Structure formats: structure tokens, C-alpha cells
Coordinates of C-alpha atoms in Angstrom, one line a residue:
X24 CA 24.6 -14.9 -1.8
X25 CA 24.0 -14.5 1.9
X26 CA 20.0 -14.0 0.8
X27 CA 20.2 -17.7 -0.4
X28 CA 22.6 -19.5 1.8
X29 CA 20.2 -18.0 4.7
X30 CA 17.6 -20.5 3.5
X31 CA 19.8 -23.7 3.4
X32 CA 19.8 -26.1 5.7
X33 CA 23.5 -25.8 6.6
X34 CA 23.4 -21.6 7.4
X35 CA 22.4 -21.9 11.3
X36 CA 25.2 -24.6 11.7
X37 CA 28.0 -23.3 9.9
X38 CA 27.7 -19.5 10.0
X39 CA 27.4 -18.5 13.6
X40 CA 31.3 -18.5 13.9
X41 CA 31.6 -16.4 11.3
X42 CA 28.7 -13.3 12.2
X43 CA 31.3 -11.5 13.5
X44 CA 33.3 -11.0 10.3
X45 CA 30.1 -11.0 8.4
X46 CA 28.2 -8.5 9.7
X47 CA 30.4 -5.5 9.6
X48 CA 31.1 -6.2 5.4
X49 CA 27.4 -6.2 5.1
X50 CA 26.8 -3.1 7.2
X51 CA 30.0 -1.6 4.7
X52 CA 28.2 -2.6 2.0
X53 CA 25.0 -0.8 3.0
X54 CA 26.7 3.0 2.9
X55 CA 25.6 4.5 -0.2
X56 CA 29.2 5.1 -2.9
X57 CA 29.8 8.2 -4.1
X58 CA 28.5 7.2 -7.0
X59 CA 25.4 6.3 -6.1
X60 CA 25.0 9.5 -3.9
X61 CA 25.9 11.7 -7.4
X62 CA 23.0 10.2 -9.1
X63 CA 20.6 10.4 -6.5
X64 CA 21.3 13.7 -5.5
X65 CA 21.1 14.8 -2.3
X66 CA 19.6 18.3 -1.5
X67 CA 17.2 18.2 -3.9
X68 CA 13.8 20.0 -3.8
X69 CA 12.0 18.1 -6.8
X70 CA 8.4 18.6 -6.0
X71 CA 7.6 20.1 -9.2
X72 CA 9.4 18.5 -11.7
X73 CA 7.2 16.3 -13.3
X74 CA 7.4 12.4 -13.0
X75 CA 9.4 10.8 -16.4
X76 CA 6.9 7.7 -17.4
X77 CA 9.7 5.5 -17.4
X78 CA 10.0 6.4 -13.5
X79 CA 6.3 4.9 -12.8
X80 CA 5.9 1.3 -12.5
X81 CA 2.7 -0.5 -14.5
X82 CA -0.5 -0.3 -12.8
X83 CA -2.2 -3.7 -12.1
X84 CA -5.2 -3.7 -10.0
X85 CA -5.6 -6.8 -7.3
X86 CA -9.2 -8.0 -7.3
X87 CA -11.1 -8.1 -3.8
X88 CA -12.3 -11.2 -1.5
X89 CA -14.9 -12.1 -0.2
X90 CA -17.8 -9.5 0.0
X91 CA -15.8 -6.2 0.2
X92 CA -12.2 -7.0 1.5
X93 CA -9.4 -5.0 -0.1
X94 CA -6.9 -7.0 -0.3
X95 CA -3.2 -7.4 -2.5
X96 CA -3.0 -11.5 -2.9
X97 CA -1.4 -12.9 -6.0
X98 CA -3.5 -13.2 -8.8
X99 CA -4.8 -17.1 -9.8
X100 CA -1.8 -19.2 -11.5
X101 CA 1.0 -16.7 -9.8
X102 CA 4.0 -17.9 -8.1
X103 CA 3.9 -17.0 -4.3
X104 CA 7.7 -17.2 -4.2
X105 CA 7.8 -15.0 -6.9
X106 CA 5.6 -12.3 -5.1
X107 CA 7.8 -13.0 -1.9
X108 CA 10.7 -12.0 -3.6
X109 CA 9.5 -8.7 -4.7
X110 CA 8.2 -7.9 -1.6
X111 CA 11.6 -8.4 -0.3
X112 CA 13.1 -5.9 -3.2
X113 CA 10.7 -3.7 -2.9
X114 CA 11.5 -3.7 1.4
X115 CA 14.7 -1.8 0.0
X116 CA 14.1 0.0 -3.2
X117 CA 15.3 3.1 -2.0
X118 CA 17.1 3.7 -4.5
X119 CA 15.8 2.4 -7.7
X120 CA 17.2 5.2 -10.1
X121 CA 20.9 3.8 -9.1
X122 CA 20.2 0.1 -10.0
X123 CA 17.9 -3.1 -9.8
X124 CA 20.5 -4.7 -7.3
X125 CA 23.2 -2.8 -6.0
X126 CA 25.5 -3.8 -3.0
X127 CA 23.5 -1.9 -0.8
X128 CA 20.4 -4.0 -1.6
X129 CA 21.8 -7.0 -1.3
X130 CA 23.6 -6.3 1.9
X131 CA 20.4 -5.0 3.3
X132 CA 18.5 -7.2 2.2
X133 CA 21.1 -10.6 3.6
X134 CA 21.2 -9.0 7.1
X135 CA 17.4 -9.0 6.7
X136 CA 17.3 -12.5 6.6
X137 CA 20.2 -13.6 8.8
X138 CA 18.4 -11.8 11.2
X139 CA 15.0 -14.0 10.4
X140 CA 17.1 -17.4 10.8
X141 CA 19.4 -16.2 14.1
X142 CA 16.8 -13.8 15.4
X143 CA 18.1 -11.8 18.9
X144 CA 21.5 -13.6 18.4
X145 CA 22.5 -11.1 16.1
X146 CA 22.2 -8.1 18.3
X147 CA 25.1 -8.6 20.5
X148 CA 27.3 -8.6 17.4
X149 CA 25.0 -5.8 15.7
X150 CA 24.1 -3.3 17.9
X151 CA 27.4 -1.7 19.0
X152 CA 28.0 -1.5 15.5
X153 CA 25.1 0.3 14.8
X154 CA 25.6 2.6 17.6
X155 CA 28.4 3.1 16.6
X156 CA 27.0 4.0 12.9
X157 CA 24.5 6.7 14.8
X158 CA 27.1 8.6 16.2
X159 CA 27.2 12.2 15.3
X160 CA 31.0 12.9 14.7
X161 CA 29.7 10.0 11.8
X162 CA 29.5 11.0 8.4
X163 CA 25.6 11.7 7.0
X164 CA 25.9 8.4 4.8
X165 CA 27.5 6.1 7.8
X166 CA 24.3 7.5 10.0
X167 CA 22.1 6.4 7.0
X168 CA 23.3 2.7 7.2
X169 CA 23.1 2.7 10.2
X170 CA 19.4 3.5 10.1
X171 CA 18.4 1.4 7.7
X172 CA 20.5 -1.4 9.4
X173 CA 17.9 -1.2 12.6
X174 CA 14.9 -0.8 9.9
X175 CA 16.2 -4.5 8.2
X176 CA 16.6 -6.3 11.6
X177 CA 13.5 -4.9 12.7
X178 CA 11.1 -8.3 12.4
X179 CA 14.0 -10.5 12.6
X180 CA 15.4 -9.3 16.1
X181 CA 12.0 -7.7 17.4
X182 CA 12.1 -8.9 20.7
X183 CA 15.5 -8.3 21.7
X184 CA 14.9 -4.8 20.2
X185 CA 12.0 -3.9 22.4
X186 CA 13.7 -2.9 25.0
X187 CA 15.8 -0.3 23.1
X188 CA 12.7 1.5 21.4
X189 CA 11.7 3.8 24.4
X190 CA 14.8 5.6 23.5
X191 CA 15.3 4.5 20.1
X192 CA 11.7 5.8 18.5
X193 CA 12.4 9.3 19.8
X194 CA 15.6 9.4 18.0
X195 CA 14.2 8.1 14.9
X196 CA 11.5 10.7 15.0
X197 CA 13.9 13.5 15.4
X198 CA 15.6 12.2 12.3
X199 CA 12.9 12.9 10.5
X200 CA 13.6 16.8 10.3
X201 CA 17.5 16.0 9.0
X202 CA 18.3 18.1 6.3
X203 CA 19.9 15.1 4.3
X204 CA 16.7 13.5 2.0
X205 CA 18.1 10.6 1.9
X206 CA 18.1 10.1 5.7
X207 CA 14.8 11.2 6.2
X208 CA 13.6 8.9 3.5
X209 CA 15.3 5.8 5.0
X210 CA 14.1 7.0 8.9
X211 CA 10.1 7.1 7.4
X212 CA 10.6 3.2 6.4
X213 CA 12.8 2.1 9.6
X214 CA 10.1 3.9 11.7
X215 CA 7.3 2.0 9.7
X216 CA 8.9 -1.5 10.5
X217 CA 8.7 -0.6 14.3
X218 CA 4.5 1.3 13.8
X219 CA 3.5 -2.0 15.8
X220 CA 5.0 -1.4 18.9
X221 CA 4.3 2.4 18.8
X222 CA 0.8 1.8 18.8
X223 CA 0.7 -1.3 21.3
X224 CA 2.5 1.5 23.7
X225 CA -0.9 3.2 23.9
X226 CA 0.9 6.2 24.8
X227 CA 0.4 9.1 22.1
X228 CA 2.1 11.8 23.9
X229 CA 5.4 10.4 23.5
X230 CA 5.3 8.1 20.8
X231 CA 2.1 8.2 18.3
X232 CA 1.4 12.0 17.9
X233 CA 4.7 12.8 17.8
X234 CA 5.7 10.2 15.4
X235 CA 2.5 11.0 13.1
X236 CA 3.2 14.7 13.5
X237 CA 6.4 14.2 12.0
X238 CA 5.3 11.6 9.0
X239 CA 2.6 14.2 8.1
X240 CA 5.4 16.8 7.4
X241 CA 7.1 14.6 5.7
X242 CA 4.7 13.5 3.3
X243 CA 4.3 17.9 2.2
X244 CA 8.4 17.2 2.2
X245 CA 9.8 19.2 -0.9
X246 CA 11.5 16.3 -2.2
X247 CA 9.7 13.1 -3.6
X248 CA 11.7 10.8 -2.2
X249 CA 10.8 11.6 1.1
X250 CA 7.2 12.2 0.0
X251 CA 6.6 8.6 -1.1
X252 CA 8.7 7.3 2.1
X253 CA 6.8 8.9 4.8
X254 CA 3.2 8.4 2.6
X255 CA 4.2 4.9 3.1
X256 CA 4.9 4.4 6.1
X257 CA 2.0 6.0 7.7
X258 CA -0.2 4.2 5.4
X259 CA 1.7 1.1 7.4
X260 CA 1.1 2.9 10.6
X261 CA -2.6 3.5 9.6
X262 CA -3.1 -0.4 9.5
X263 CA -1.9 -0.5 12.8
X264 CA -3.1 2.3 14.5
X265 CA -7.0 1.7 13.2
X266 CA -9.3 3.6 15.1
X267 CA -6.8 5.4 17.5
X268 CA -6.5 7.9 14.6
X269 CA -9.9 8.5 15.1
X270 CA -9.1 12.3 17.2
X271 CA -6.4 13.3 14.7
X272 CA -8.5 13.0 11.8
X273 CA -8.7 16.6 10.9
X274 CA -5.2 17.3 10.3
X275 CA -4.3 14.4 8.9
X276 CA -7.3 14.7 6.2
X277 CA -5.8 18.0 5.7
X278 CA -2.2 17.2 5.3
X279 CA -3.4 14.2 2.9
X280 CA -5.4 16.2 1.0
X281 CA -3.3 19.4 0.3
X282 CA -0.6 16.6 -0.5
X283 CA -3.0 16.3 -3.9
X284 CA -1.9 19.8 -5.1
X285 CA 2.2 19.2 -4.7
X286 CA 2.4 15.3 -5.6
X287 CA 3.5 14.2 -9.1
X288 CA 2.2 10.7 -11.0
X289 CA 4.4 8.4 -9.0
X290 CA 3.4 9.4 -5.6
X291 CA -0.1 10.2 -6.4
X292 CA -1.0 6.1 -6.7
X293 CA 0.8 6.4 -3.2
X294 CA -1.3 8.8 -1.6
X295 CA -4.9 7.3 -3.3
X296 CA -3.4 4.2 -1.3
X297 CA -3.0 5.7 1.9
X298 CA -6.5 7.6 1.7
X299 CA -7.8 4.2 1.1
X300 CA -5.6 3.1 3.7
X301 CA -7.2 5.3 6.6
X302 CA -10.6 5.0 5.3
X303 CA -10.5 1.3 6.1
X304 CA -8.8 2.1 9.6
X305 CA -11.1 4.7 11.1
X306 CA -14.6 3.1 8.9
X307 CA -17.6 5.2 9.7
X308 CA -15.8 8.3 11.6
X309 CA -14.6 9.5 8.3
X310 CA -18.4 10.3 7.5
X311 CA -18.9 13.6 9.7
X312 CA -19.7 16.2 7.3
X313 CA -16.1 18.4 7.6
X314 CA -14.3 15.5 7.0
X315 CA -16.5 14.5 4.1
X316 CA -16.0 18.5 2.8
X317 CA -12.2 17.9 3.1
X318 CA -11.7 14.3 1.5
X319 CA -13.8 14.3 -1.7
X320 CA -13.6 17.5 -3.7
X321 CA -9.7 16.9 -4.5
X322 CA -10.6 13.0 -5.3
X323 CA -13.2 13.9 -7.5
X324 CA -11.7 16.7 -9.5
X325 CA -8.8 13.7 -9.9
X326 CA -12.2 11.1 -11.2
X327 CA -13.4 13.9 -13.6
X328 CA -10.2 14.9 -14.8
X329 CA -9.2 11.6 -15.8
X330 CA -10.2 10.1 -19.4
X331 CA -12.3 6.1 -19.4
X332 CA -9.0 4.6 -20.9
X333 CA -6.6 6.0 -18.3
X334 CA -4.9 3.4 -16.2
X335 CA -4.6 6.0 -13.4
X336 CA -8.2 5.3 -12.8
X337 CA -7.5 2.1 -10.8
X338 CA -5.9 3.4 -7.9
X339 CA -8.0 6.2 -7.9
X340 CA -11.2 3.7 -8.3
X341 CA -9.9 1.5 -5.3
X342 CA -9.5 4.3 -3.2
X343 CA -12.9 5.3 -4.0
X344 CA -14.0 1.7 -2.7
X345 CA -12.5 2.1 0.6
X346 CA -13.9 5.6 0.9
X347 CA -17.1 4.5 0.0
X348 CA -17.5 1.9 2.1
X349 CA -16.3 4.1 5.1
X350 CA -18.4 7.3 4.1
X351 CA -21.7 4.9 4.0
X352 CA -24.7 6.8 3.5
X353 CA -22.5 10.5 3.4
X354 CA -21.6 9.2 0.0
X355 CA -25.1 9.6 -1.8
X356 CA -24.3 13.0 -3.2
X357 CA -21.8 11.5 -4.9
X358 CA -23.0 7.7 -5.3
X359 CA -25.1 8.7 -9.3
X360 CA -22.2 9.8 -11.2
X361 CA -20.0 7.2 -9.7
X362 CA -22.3 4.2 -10.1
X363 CA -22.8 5.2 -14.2
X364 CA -19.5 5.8 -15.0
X365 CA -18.9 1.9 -13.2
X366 CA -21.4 0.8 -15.6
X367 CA -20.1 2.7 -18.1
X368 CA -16.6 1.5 -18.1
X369 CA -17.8 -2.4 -18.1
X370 CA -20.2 -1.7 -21.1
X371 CA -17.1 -0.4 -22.9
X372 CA -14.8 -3.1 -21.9
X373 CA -17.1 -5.5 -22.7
X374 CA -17.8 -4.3 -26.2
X375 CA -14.1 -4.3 -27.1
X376 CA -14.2 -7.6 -26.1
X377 CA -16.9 -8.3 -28.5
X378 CA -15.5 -6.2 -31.5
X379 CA -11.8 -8.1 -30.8
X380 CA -13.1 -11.3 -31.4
X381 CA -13.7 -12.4 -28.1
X382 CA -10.1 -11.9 -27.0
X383 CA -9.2 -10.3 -23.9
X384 CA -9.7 -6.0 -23.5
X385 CA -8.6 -4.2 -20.8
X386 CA -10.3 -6.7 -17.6
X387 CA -8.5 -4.6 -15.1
X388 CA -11.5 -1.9 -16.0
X389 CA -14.1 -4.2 -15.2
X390 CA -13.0 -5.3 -12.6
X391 CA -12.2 -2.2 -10.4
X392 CA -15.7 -0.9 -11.4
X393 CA -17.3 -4.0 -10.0
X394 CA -15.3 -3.4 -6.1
X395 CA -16.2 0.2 -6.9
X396 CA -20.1 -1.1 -7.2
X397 CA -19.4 -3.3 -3.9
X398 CA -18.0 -0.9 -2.2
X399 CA -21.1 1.6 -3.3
X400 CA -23.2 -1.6 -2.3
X401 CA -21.9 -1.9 1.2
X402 CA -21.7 2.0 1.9
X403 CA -25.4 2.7 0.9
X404 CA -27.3 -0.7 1.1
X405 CA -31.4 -0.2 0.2
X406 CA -30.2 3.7 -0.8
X407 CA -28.4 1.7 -4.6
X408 CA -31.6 0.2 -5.1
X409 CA -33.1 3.8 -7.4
X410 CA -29.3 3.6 -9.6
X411 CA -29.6 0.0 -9.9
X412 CA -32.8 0.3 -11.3
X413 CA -32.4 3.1 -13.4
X414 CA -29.2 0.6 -15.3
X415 CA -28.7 -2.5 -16.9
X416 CA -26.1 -4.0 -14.5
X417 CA -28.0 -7.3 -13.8
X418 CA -27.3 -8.8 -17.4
X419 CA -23.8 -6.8 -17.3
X420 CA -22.4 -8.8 -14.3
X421 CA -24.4 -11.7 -15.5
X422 CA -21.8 -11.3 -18.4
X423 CA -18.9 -10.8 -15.7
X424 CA -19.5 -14.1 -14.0
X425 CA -19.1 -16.2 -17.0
X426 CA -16.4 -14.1 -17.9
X427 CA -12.9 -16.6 -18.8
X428 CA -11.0 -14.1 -16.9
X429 CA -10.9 -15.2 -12.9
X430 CA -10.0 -11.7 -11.8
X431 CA -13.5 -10.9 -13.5
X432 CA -15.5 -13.8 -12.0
X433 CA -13.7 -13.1 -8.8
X434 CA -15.0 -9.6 -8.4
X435 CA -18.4 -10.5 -10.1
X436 CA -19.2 -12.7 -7.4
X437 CA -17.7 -10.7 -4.9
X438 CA -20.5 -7.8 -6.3
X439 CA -23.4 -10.6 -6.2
X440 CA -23.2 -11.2 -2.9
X441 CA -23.0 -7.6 -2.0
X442 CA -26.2 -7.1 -3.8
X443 CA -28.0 -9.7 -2.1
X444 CA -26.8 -8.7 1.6
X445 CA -27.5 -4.9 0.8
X446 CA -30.0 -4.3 -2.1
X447 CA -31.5 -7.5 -3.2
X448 CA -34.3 -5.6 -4.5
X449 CA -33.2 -5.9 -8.4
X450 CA -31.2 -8.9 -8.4
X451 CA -33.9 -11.4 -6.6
X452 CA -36.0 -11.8 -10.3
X453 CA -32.0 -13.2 -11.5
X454 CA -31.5 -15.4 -9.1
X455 CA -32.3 -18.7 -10.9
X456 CA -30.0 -17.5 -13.8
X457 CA -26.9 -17.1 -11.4
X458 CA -27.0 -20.0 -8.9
X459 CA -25.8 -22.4 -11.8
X460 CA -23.3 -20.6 -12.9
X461 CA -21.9 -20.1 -9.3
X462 CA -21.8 -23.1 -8.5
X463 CA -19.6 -24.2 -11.5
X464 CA -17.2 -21.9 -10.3
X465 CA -16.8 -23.5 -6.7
X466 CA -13.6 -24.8 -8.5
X467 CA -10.8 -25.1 -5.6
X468 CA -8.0 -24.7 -8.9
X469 CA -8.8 -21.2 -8.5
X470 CA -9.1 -20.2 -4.8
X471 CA -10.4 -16.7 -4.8
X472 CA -12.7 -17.1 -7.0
X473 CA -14.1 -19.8 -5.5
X474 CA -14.4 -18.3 -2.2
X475 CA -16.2 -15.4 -3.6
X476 CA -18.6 -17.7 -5.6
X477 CA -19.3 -20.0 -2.1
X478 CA -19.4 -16.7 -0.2

């Protein structure tokens, strides 16, 4: 209720007498129940009991931008309210194994947007309850509200809260080594709303290292929950941090990769992300030969290991993008049976298309071998040219750009102009074939796709 009223009109002129009652039943509401502590659990070291399928969410793969880009925007036709709103649930699904929405949700997630609509207003009502909530004579659950209380404010009231975050980071990184799971889980995501300002503090011996030191135990955590917080959050705080990671890179490479040997399904896509993540952040620097020796063994036991119909293969192929990209030319050893088993899995797809009538396969393998092909593109430029010509992919992503699917054509025209900035050796005799078709598709009713096709 207090999620919608947030967005009328009337909320910034009728509720302000009323924070002060408010506030405290939302922070009451955001204590976990008995209940929902009983199902959850909370001493429990789960690392090896395998993931139940009904416990991993579908994969989808999100098709690239504009010549190379990651990115996560909403697929053509998609409602960008919709997405908004599952960003917001998924800002507190914590807990998904007690309920869709619970009270604790929904409290969390109101104070989250009162705090957008009266900003550093709410804090002199807020944050003597909270420290209040911190206090430890308070019980293990009160102490976790309160925590995730700071985490749901943090946009909202980020100014106002800068000046507490000298002394509040430091406490929220010491949380991290609480015995309670629950609490560490919730202190990884509070401490990832706030990785901006630990980074802008260009100071690592009090904030960044120790803060990172503390996420990269986290993520070898015995328990999963914590596992998939903290591989979150410093996936956040890699996006932020970028290149100041650059001298930390060993241990973190080692603590991501010996992660692959303890995680389970559900926080393996996770991890691939926040390899991907880092690769992206730190570019080239991940190419020195020990860090290549560290980073691609596990992820390519994972590529062999997986069968061409396995949907695990897209997180695993957009990581391998990213990494790609960021290796460059350290990547050749690896580039051949990469680049054929792209091709291979868009002959395949393809064909079922064919033999179904025309009607829609699996796209999503097409079109995560075509970023995987960009990404080779852009790592090893003229160095492609050998594989390209040794394979029929000039009429296969012929094929892919007049494709009816628009993630398909997206990432087909994404690949194109790879090709022609990198290795234009093999596609120049083409050309005159794909200009037409591009510029059909410079069609504004379907945005990405026509960025890609004008790019």
C-alpha cells in the first residue's frame, strides 16, 4: 500500500504528519517472524547440498548494444514498468523460499520509496530508530532490520547519510564475520547500496580493501545465502570500483575462481556474472599470463562439461564475452574451439528452425553465440580472420539478420559491425548483400535493433 500511495500525487502533502507513526510499523514489519526464521534456517552450512531446480529461476539471455556493450535492457515490446518493478522485488528477495511478498518485503520495500519521495527528511525520524535497532543488548533479528533498514534508505537519503558512513562502513564491514547468515547476507547488500561512496573515498586502507577483503570471504561463505549476497555485491562494487581493482587482482581471481569448486547451480549463474563483471572493470590487465592461468581453466572445464542444448551455457557464454574482450589477444589459445562451437550452436539452431516449419527454436542460442563471436571479434581483431575463413559464418549471420526475431537481428548487427571495425577481411566480398537489409531494419519501433543496424 505504502509502495503505491508513495507515487500519488497527494503522498508528500498528506503523509509527512504521519512519518512518525509510520515509520516504526514499517521498521516492525521488517524483523523476520519466527516463522519465517524456522524455514530459512539459520545456522546452516548448505554448501554442498545440491540446488532443487525449482530453486533456480529461468535463464533468459539479454542481447548486446551497439558494437560490444553488455548490457541487461528490456527486450523489444517489454513493459519498462514491468522491469522496474522486479528490480524493486528483486532489491529485497532475501528471502524468497518464505514467500513472493511477505510483510518484510513490503515494509522494506515502502520505506524504500518514502525515502525516494521525502529524501533526507526521513532521517531525523529514522535514524535513532535504527540506532536503536544496532544496538547490541538487541536481539540478532532486530539488528538485521535494522541493517537492511539503512540498506533501503540508502539512495533515497544518500546525502544526509554521508556524513554517517566514516563510521557506519566500518561497522557494516565488521558485520560481515557475524555468525548469524542471515545477517551477513543482508550486510553484503546494505554494503553494496553504499560501494559508490567507498570508492569515491579513494582511501583503500580503511574502506576498499577492507570492505573487499571481507566480501571475498564471504562469497567461500559455507552457506549459499551468504554466497550469492556477497557475489553480488561485489559484482556491484566491481562496476564502481573499475580499474582501482587493478592491484588486488590476484586474490580476487583466486577467491572467484576456487568459488567454482564449492558453488551449486543457482550461484554459479552468479559468479559467471561477476567474472564477467570484473573483466569489464579492469579490461586489458586481466591479460597477464598468471591471471590468464587462473581465470580460464575452471571456465572451460564448465564450457566442455556442458552439453549444446544446456541453458546453462548462456551465462557461461556471456561471461566468456566479457572475458574475451578483456583477455584480447591472450585469448587465442583458446579463441578455435570457442569460435566453432559459436558456429556450431547457430547451425543447429537454425536447422530446427528449418525442420519446425519455420517456427521459432531456441533464439537465445543464437544469439549468445553471436556476442560470443563479437566479443572474440573485439578481443583478437585481424588474429579471427584464419577461423573466419576456415567457416561459413558470412551466409549464417546473413541468415541472423533477416531473422523475425529482434533479439537475433539485434545481435547480428551488433556482430557485423564488429567484423567490419576488426576483421573486415571476409565480410568486405558481402557487403552489397547486407547494406539493404540493414537499412530496412533502421526501424525506430524497435530501438535496439535499430541502433545496432545504424551503428
Amino acid at each position: 500500500f505504502w509502495s503505491a500511495f508513495a507515487d500519488t500525487k497527494a503522498c508528500r502533502d498528506v503523509l509527512p504528519v504521519f512519518l512518525p507513526r509510520l515509520i516504526p510499523v514499517l521498521l516492525k514489519g521488517m524483523v523476520y517472524s519466527e516463522e519465517d526464521i524456522a524455514v530459512l534456517g539459520t545456522d546452516e552450512e548448505d554448501e554442498s547440498v545440491p540446488d532443487r531446480p525449482e530453486d533456480i529461476k529461468p535463464i533468459f539471455y539479454h542481447p548486446k548494444s551497439q558494437g560490444g556493450n553488455r548490457t541487461h535492457d528490456h527486450q523489444e515490446g517489454d513493459d519498462e514498468d514491468a522491469d522496474d518493478d522486479e528490480e524493486d522485488e528483486d532489491d529485497f528477495d532475501d528471502d524468497n523460499e518464505v514467500s513472493e511478498w511477505n510483510l518484510r518485503k513490503c515494509s522494506a520495500a515502502g520505506l524504500d520509496v518514502l525515502s525516494g519521495v521525502f529524501g533526507d527528511d526521513l532521517l531525523p525520524i529514522l535514524l535513532p530508530l535504527i540506532q536503536e535497532r544496532l544496538s547490541p543488548s538487541q536481539e540478532w533479528p532486530v539488528r538485521e532490520s535494522g541493517i537492511l533498514a539503512l540498506g533501503a534508505v540508502a539512495e533515497g537519503c544518500y546525502n544526509g547519510m554521508r556524513q554517517h558512513l566514516p563510521q557506519l562502513i566500518p561497522y557494516l564491514t565488521a558485520q560481515l564475520q557475524d555468525p548469524r547468515p542471515l545477517l551477513r547476507s543482508i550486510t553484503c547488500w546494505t554494503l553494496s547500496r553504499f560501494s559508490r561512496w567507498v570508492v569515491q573515498q579513494n582511501d583503500h586502507e580503511h574502506y576498499l580493501r577492507p570492505l573487499m577483503q571481507e566480501l571475498l570471504k564471504c562469497i567461500l561463505d559455507r552457506n549459499k545465502k551468504v554466497q550469492e549476497a556477497a557475489c553480488s555485491a561485489f559484482a556491484t562494487l566491481e562496476e564502481e570500483a573499475q580499474s582501482e581493482l587493478v592491484p588486488y587482482l590476484g586474490p580476487i581471481l583466486q577467491n572467484l575462481m576456487f568459488a567454482f569448486q564449492k558453488y551449486q547451480a543457482k550461484n554459479l549463474l552468479i559468479l559467471y556474472d561477476a567474472i564477467g563483471t570484473l573483466a569489464d572493470a579492469v579490461s586489458h590487465e586481466l591479460g597477464r599470463p598468471e591471471y590468464v592461468a587462473v581465470l580460464m581453466p575452471p571456465l572451460i572445464k564448465k564450457w566442455n562439461e556442458l552439453p549444446d542444448n544446456d541453458k546453462n551455457l548462456f551465462p557461461l557464454l556471456e561471461c566468456l564475452t566479457s572475458v574475451a574482450q578483456a583477455l584480447s589477444l591472450n585469448f587465442r589459445e583458446f579463441a578455435e574451439p570457442v569460435y566453432q562451437r559459436c558456429i556450431k550452436l547457430i547451425e543447429q539452431t537454425l536447422r530446427a528452425q528449418a525442420t519446425n516449419g519455420g517456427e521459432d527454436s531456441e533464439k537465445e542460442f543464437i544469439v549468445c553465440a553471436l556476442d560470443l563471436l563479437s566479443g572474440l571479434a573485439e578481443g583478437l581483431k585481424a588474429d579471427l580472420e584464419p577461423l573466419i575463413g576456415r567457416s561459413n559464418l558470412a551466409p549464417l549471420l546473413f541468415e541472423c539478420c533477416k531473422d523475425r526475431a529482434p533479439d537475433v537481428r539485434q545481435s547480428a548487427y551488433a556482430l557485423v559491425g564488429d567484423l567490419a571495425k576488426n576483421c573486415v577481411l571476409h565480410l568486405r566480398p558481402c557487403i552489397h548483400q547486407y547494406l539493404p537489409v540493414l537499412t530496412e531494419n533502421l526501424d525506430p519501433d524497435f530501438i535496439s535493433v535499430c541502433n545496432n543496424a545504424s551503428w
